PDB file of C-alpha atoms in Angstrom:
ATOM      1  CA  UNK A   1     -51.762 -32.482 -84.122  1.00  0.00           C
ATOM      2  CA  UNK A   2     -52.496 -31.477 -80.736  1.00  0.00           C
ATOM      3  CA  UNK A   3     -52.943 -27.824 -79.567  1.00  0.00           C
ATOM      4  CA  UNK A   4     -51.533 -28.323 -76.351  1.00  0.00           C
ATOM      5  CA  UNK A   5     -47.889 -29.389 -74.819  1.00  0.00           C
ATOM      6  CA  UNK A   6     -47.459 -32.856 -72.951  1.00  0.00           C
ATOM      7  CA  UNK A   7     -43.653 -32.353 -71.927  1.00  0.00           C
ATOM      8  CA  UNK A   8     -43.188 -32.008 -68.240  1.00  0.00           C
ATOM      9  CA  UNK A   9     -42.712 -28.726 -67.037  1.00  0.00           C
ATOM     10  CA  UNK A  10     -39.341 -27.264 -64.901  1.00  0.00           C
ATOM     11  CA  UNK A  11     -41.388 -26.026 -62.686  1.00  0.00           C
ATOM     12  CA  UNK A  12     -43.335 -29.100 -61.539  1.00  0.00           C
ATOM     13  CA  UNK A  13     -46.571 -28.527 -62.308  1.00  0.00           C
ATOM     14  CA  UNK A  14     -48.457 -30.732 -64.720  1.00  0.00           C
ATOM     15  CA  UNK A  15     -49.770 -29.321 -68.082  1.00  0.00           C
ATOM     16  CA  UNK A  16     -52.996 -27.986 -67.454  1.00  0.00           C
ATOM     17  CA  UNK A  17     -53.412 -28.115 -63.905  1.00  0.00           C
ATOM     18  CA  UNK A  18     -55.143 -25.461 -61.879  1.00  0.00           C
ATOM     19  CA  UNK A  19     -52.791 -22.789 -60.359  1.00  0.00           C
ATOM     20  CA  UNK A  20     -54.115 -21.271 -56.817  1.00  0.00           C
ATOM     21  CA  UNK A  21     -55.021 -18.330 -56.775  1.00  0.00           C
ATOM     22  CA  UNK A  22     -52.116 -15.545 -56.079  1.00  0.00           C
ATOM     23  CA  UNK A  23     -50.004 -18.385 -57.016  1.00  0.00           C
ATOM     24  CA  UNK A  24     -47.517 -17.806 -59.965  1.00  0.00           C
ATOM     25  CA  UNK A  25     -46.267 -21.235 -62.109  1.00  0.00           C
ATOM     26  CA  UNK A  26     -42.416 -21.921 -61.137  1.00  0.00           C
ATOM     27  CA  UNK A  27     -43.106 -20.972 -57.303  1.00  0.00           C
ATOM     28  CA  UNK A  28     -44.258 -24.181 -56.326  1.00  0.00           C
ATOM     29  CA  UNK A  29     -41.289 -26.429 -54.445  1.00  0.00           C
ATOM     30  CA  UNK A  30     -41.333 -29.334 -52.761  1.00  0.00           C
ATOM     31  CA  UNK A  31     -42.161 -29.454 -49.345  1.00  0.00           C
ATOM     32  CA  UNK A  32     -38.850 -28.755 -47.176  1.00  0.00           C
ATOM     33  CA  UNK A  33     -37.112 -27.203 -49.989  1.00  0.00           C
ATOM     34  CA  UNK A  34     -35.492 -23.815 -50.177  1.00  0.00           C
ATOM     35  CA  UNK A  35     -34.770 -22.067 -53.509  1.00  0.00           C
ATOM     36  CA  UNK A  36     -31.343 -20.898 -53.872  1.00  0.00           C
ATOM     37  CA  UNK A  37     -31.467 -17.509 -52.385  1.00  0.00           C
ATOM     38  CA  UNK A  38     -34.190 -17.671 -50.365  1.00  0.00           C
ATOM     39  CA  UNK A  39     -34.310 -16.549 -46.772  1.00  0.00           C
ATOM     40  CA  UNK A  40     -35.259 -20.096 -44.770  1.00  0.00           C
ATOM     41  CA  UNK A  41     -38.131 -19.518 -42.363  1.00  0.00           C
ATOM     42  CA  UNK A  42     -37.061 -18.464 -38.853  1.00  0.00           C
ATOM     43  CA  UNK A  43     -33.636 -17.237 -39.808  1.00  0.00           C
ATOM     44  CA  UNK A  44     -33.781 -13.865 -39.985  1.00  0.00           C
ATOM     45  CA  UNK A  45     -30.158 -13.604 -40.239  1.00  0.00           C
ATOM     46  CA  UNK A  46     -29.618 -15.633 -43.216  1.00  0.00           C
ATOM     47  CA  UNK A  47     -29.622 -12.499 -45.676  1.00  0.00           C
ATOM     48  CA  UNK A  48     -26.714 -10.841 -43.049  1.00  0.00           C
ATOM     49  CA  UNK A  49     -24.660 -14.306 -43.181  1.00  0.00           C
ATOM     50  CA  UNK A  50     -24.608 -14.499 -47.211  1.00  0.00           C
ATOM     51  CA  UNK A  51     -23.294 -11.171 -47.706  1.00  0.00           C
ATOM     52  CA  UNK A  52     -19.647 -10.569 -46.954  1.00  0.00           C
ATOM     53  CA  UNK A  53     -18.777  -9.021 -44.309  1.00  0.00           C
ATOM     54  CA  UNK A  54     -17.729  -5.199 -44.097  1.00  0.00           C
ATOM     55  CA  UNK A  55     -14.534  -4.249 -43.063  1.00  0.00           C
ATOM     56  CA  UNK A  56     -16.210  -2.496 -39.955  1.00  0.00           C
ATOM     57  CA  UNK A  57     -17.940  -6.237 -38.692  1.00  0.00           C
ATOM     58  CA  UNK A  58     -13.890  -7.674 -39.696  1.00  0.00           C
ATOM     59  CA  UNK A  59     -12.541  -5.205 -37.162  1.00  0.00           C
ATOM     60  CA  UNK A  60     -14.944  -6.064 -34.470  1.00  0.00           C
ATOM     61  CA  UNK A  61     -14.643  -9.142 -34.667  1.00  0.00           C
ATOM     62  CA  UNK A  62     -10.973  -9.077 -34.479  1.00  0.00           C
ATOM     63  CA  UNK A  63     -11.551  -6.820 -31.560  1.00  0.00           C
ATOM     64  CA  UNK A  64     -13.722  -9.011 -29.442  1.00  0.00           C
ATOM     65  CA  UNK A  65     -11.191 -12.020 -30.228  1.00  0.00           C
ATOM     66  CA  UNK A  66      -8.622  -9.932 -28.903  1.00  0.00           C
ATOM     67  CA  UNK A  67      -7.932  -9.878 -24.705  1.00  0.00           C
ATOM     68  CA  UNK A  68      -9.456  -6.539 -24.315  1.00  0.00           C
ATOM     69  CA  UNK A  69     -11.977  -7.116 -26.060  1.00  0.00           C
ATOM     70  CA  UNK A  70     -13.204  -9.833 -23.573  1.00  0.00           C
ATOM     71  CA  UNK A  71     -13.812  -6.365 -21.403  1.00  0.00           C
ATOM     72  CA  UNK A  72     -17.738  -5.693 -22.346  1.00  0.00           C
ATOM     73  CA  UNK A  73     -18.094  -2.026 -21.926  1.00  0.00           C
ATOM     74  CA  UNK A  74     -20.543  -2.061 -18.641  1.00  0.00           C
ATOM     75  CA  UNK A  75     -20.235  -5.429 -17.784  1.00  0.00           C
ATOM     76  CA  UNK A  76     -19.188  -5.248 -13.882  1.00  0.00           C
ATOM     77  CA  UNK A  77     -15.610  -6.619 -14.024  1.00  0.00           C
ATOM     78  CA  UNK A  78     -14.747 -10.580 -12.522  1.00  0.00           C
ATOM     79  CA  UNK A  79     -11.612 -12.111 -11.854  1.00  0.00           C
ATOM     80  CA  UNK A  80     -12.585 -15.100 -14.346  1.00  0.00           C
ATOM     81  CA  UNK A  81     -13.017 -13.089 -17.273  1.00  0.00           C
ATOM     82  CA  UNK A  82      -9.943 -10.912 -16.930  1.00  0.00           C
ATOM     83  CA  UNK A  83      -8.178 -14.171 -16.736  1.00  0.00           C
ATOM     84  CA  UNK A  84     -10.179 -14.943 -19.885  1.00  0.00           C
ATOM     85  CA  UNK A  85      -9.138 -11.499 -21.067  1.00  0.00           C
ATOM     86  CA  UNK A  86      -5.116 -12.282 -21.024  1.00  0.00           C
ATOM     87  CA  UNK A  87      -5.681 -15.795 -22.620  1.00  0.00           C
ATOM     88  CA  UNK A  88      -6.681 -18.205 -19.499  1.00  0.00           C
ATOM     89  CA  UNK A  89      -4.289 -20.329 -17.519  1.00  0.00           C
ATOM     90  CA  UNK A  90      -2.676 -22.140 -20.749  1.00  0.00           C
ATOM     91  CA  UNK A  91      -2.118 -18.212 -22.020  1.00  0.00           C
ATOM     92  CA  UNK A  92      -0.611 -16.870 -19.112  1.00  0.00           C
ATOM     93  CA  UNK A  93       2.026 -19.733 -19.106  1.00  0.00           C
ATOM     94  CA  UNK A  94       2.514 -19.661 -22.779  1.00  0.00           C
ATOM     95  CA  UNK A  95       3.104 -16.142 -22.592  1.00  0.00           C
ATOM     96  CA  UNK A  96       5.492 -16.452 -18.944  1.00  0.00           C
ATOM     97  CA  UNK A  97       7.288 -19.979 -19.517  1.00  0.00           C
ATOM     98  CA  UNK A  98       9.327 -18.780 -22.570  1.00  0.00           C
ATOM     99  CA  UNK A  99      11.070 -15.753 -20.961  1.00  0.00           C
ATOM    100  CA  UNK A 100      11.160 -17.396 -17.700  1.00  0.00           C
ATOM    101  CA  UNK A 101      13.141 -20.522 -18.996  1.00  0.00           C
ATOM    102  CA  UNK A 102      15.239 -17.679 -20.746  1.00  0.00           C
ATOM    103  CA  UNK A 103      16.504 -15.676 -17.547  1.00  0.00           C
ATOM    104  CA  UNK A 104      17.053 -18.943 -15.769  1.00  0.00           C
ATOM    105  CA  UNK A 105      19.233 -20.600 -18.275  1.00  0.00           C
ATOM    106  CA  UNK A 106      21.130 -17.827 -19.029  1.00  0.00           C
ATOM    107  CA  UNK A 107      21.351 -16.646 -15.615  1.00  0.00           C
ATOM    108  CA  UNK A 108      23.152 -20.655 -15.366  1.00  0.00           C
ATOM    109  CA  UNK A 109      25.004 -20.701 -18.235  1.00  0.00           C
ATOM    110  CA  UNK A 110      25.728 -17.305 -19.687  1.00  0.00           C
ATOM    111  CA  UNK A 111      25.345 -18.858 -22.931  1.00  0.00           C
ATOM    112  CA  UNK A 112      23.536 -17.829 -25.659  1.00  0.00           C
ATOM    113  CA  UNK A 113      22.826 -20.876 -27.369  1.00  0.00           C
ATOM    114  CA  UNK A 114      20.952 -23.304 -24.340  1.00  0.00           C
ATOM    115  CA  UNK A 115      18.504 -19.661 -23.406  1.00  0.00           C
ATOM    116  CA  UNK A 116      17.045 -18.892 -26.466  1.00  0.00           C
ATOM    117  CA  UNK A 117      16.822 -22.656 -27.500  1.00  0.00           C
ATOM    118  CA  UNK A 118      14.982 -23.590 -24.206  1.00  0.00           C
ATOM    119  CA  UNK A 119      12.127 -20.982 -24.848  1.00  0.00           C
ATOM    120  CA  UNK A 120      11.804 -22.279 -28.184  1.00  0.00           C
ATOM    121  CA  UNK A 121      11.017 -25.807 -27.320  1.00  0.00           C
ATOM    122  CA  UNK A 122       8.798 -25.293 -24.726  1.00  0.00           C
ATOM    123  CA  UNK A 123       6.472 -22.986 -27.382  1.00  0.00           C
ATOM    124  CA  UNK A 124       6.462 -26.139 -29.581  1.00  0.00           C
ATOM    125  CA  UNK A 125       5.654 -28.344 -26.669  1.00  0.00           C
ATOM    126  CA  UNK A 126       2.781 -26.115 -26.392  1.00  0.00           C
ATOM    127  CA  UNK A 127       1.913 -26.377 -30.452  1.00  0.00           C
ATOM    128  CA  UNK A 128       1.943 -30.070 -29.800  1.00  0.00           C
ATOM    129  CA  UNK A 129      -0.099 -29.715 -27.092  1.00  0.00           C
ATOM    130  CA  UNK A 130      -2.899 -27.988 -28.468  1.00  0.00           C
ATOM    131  CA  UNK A 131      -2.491 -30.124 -31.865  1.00  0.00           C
ATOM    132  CA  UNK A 132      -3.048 -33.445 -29.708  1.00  0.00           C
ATOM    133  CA  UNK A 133      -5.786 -31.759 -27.713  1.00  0.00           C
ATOM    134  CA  UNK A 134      -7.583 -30.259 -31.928  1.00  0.00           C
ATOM    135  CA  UNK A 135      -7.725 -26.523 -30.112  1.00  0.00           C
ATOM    136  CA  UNK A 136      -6.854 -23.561 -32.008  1.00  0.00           C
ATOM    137  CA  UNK A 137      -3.395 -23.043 -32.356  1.00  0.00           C
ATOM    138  CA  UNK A 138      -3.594 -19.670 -33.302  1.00  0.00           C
ATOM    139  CA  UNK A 139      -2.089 -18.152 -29.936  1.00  0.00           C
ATOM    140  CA  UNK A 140       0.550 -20.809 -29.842  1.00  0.00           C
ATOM    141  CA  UNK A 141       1.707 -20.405 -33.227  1.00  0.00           C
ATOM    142  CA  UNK A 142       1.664 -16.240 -32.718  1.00  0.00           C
ATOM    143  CA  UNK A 143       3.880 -17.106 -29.396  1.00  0.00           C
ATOM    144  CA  UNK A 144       6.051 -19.452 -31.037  1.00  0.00           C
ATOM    145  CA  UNK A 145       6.880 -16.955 -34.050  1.00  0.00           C
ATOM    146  CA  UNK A 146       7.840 -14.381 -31.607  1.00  0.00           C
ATOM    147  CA  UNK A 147       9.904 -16.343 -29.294  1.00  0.00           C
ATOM    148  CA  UNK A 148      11.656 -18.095 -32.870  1.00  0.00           C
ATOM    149  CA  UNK A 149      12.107 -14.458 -34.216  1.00  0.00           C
ATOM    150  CA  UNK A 150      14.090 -13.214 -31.082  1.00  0.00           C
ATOM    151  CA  UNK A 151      16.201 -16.491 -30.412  1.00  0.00           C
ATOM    152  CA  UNK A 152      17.053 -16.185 -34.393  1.00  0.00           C
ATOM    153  CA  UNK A 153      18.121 -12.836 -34.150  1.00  0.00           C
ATOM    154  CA  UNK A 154      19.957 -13.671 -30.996  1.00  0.00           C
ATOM    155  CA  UNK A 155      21.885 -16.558 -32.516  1.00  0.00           C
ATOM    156  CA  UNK A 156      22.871 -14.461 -35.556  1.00  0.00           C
ATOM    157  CA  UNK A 157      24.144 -11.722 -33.420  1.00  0.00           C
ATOM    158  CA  UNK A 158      25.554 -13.875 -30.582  1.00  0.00           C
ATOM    159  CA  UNK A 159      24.786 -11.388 -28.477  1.00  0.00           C
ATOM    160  CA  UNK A 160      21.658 -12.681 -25.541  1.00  0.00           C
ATOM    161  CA  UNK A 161      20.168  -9.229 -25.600  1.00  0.00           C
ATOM    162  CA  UNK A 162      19.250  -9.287 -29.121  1.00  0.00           C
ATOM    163  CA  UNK A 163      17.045 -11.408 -28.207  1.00  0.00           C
ATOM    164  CA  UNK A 164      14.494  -8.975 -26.565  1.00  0.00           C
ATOM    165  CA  UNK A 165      14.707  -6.319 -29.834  1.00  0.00           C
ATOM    166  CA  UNK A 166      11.364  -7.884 -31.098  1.00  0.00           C
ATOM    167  CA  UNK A 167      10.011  -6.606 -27.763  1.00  0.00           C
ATOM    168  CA  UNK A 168      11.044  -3.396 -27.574  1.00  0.00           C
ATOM    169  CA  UNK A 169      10.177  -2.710 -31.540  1.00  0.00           C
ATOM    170  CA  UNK A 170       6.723  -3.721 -30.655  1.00  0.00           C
ATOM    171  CA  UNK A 171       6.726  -1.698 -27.386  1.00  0.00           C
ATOM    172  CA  UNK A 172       7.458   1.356 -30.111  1.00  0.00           C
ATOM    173  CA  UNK A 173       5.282   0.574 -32.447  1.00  0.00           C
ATOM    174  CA  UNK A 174       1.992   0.313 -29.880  1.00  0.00           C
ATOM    175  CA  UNK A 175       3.569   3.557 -28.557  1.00  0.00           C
ATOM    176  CA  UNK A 176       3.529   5.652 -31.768  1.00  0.00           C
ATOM    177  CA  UNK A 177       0.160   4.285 -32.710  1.00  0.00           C
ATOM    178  CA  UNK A 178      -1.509   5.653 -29.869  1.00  0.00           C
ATOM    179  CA  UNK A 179      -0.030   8.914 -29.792  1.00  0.00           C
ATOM    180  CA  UNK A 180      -1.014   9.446 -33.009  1.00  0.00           C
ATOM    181  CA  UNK A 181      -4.686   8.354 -32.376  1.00  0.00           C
ATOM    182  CA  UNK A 182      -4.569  10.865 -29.311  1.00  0.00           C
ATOM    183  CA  UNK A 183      -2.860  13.550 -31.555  1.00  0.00           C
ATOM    184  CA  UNK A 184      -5.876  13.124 -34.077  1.00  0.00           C
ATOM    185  CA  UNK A 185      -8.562  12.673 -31.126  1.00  0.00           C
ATOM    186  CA  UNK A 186      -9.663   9.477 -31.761  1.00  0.00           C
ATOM    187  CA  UNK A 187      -8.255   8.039 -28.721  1.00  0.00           C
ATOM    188  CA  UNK A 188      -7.608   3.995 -29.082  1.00  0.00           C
ATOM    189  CA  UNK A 189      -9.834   2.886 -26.518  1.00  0.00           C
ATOM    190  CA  UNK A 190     -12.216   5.154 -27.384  1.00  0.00           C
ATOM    191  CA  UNK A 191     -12.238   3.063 -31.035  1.00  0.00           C
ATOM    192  CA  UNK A 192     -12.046   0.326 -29.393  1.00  0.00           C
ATOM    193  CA  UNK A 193     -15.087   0.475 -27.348  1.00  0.00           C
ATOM    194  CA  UNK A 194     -17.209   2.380 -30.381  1.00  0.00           C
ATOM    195  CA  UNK A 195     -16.523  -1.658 -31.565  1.00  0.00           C
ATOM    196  CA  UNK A 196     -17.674  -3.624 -28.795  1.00  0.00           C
ATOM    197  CA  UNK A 197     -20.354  -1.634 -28.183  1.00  0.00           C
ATOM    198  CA  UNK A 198     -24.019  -2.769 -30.514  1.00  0.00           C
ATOM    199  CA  UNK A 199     -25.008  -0.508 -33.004  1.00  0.00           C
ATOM    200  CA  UNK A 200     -28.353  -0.027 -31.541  1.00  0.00           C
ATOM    201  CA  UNK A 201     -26.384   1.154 -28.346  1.00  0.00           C
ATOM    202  CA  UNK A 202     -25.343   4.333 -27.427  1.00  0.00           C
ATOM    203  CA  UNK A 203     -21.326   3.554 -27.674  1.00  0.00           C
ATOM    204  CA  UNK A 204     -21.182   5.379 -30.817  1.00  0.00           C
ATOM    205  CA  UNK A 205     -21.907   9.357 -29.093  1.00  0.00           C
ATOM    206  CA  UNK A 206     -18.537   9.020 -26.947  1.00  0.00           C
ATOM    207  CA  UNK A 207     -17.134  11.729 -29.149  1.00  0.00           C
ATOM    208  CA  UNK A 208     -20.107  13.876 -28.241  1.00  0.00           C
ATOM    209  CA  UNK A 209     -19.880  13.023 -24.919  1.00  0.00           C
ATOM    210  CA  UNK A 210     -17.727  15.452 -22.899  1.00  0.00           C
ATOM    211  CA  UNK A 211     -17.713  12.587 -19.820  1.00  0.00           C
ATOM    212  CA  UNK A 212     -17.172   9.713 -21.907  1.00  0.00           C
ATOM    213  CA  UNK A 213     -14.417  11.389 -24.109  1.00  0.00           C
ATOM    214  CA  UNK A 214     -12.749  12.589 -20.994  1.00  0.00           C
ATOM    215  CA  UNK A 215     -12.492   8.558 -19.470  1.00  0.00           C
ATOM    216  CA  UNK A 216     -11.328   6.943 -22.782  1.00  0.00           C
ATOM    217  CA  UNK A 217      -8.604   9.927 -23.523  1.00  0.00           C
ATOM    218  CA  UNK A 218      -7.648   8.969 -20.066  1.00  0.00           C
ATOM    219  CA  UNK A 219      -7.903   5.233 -20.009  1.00  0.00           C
ATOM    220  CA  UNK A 220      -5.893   5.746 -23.845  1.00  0.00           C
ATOM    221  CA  UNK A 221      -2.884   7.999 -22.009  1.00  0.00           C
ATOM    222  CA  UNK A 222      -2.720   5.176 -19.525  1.00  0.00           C
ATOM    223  CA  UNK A 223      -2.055   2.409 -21.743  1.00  0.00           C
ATOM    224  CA  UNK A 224       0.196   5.292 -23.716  1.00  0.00           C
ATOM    225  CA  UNK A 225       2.180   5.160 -20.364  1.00  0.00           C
ATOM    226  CA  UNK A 226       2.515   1.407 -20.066  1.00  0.00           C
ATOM    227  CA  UNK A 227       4.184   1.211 -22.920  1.00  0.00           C
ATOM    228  CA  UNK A 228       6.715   4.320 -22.270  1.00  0.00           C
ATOM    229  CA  UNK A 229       7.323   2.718 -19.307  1.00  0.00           C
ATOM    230  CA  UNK A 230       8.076  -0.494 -20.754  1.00  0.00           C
ATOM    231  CA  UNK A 231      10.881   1.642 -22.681  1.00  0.00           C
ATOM    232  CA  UNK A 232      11.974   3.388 -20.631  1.00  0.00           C
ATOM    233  CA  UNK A 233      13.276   0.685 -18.770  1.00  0.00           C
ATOM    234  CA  UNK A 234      14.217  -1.927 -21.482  1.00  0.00           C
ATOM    235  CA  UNK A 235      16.514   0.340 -23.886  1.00  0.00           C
ATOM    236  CA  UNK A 236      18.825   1.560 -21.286  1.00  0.00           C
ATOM    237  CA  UNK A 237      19.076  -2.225 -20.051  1.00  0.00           C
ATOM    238  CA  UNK A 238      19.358  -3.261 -23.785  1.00  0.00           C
ATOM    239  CA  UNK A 239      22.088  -0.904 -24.135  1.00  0.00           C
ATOM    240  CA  UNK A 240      24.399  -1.764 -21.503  1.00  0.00           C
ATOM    241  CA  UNK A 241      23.726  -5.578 -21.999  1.00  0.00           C
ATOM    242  CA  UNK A 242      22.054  -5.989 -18.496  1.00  0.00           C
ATOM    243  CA  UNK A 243      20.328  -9.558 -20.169  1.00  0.00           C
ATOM    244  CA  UNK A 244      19.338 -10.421 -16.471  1.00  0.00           C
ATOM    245  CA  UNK A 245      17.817  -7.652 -15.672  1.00  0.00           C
ATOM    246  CA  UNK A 246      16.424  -7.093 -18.809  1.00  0.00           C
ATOM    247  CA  UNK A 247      14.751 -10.339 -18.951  1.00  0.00           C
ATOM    248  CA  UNK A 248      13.258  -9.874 -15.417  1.00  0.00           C
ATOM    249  CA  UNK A 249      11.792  -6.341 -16.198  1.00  0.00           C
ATOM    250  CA  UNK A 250      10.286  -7.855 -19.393  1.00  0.00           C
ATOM    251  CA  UNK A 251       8.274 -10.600 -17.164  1.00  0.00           C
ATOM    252  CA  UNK A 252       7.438  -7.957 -14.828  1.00  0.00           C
ATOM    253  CA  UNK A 253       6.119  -5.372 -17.067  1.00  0.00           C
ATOM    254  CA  UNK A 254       4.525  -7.837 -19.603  1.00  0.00           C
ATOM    255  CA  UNK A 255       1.430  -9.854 -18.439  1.00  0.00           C
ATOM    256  CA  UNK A 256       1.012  -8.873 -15.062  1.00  0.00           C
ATOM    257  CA  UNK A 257       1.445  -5.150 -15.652  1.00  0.00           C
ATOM    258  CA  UNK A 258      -0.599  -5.676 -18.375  1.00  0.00           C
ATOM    259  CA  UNK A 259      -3.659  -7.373 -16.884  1.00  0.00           C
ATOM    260  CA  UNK A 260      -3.357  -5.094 -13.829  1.00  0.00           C
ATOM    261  CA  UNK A 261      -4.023  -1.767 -16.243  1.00  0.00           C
ATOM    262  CA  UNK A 262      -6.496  -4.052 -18.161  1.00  0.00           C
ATOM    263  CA  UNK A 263      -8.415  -3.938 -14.840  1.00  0.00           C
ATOM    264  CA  UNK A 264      -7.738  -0.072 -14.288  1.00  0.00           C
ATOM    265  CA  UNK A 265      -9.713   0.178 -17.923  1.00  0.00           C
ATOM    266  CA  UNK A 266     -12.659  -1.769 -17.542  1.00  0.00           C
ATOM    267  CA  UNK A 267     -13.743  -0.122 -14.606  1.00  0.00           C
ATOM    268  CA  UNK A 268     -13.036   3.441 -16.071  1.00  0.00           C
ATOM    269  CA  UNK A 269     -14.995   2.729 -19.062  1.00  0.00           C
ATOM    270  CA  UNK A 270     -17.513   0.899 -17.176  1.00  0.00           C
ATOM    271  CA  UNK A 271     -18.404   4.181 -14.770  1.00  0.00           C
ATOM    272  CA  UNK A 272     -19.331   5.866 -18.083  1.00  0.00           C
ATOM    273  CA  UNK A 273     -20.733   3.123 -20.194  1.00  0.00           C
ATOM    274  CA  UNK A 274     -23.197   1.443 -17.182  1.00  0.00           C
ATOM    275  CA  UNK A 275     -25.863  -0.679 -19.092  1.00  0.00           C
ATOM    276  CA  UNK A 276     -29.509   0.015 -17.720  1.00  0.00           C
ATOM    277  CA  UNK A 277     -30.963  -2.807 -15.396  1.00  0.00           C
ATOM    278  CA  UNK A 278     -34.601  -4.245 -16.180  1.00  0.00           C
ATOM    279  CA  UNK A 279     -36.638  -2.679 -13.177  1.00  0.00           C
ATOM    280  CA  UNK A 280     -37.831  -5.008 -11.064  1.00  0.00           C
ATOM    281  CA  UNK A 281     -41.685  -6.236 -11.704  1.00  0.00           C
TER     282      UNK A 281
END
C-alpha cells in the first residue's frame, strides 16, 4: 500500500508538486481564466456591475433617459441637444403629428370617428417604423398608448373632447406633484439635478446653498406655472366643447412651450451649477 494519493487533484496541481512560495493549492487557473467572482484585471467596475442596482442609481438613470435629463447641470446649453432633450426630429413629430391630424380632420368632418382614428394610425405607422428600422420602440409605444387611450375614451363617449381628458389628468397630476415637493421644500428640479449631478460633485449641497436653492425653487415654480397654465386654458375649453380650439391650445402649449421653458431651466441652473474649466498650461 502506498502512503501517498495518485488521483488528480480539483485544483490542478499534480500530487506532489512544488507549490510557490505565497502560493496556496486551489489558486492556480489556467492562463486567461477568471474564477467565478473574481474582479477581471482592468475592470474596476466589475464589482459595481454584479451588484444590483440601488433604487437611487434606478432613478438616475431613469432621469438622464428622460428629456430633461439630457440638460447636464453646467453644460453651456446648444440647440442640438435641446432638440435631443424633447426626443429629436422623429420625437417632435411623433409627439405633433397625432394632435395635428386630429384638429384637421375634425376641423373637416366634425366627426368623431375619422379624428381620433387618424392619430391612431399614424402612431402605429411610427411603431412600424421603428420596428423595420430595430430602434427602441419605447417612445412610440408610450405615444401610441396615449393617443389609443384618448381616441378610446372618445369613441365610448362620442363626444371629440373626451378625447383630450388624458391630457388634462396628466396636466393635474404633474401639477399636484410639484406643489407638494415645493410645499415640503424639496423642489422637483432641485431633485432632479441632485440626480444628474456625480456623487463626487458638489450637486448634492443645493439645499445648503441659499443661491442654488433660490434658482431651483424658481426654475420648480416655473414649470409649476406651465402646467397651471396648461389648465387654465384647457378645462374651460373642455367644458364648453371648444374641440378646435382645444386641440390648437394643446399643440401650442405642449412641445414648443415645453422646450422653450426647458431652455429657460438649463440656463438658470447652469448660472449656479458652472463646472470649473482646466486652466490653461
Amino acid at each position: 500500500m502506498t502512503d501517498h494519493d495518485d488521483r488528480p487533484r480539483p485544483d490542478g496541481v499534480a500530487p506532489g508538486s512544488a507549490v510557490p512560495d505565497g502560493a496556496v493549492r486551489g489558486d492556480a487557473v489556467p492562463d486567461g481564466a477568471v474564477r467565478s467572482g473574481a474582479v477581471p484585471a482592468g475592470d474596476p467596475y466589475a464589482e459595481e456591475r454584479a451588484e444590483p442596482l440601488s433604487l437611487n442609481a434606478q432613478l438616475r438613470d431613469a432621469v438622464r433617459n428622460a428629456g430633461i435629463g439630457q440638460v447636464a447641470p453646467g453644460e453651456a446649453p446648444s440647440g442640438k441637444a435641446l432638440l435631443t432633450a424633447v426626443g429629436g426630429v422623429r420625437g417632435l413629430a411623433e409627439s405633433v403629428l397625432p394632435g395635428f391630424a386630429f384638429l384637421i380632420v375634425y376641423a373637416i368632418t366634425k366627426e368623431v370617428v375619422p379624428s381620433v382614428v387618424v392619430p391612431v394610425a399614424i402612431g402605429l405607422v411610427f411603431v412600424v417604423l421603428r420596428l423595420l428600422q430595430r430602434q427602441s420602440i419605447m417612445m412610440s409605444f408610450a405615444g401610441i398608448f396615449g393617443v389609443a387611450v384618448s381616441a378610446g375614451l372618445a369613441l365610448l363617449t362620442g363626444r371629440a373632447e373626451s378625447n383630450f381628458i388624458p391630457g388634462i389628468v396628466i396636466n393635474a397630476v404633474f401639477l399636484a406633484v410639484i406643489l407638494v415637493t415645493l410645499a415640503i421644500r424639496r423642489p422637483l428640479i432641485g431633485l432632479v439635478v441632485g440626480l444628474l449631478v456625480p456623487g463626487d460633485d458638489d450637486g448634492h449641497d443645493w439645499r445648503d446653498d441659499p443661491a442654488k436653492r433660490r434658482v431651483l425653487t424658481v426654475a420648480t415654480w416655473m414649470w409649476a406655472g406651465l402646467f397651471a397654465f396648461r389648465l387654465a386654458f384647457e378645462i374651460p375649453l373642455w367644458l364648453t366643447a371648444q374641440v378646435e380650439l382645444l386641440a390648437g391650445i394643446k399643440l401650442i402649449t405642449g412641445v414648443p412651450l415645453y422646450a422653450a421653458l426647458l431652455w429657460v431651466t438649463w440656463l438658470l441652473v447652469r448660472s449656479v451649477f458652472v463646472r470649473d474649466e482646466p486652466a490653461p498650461v
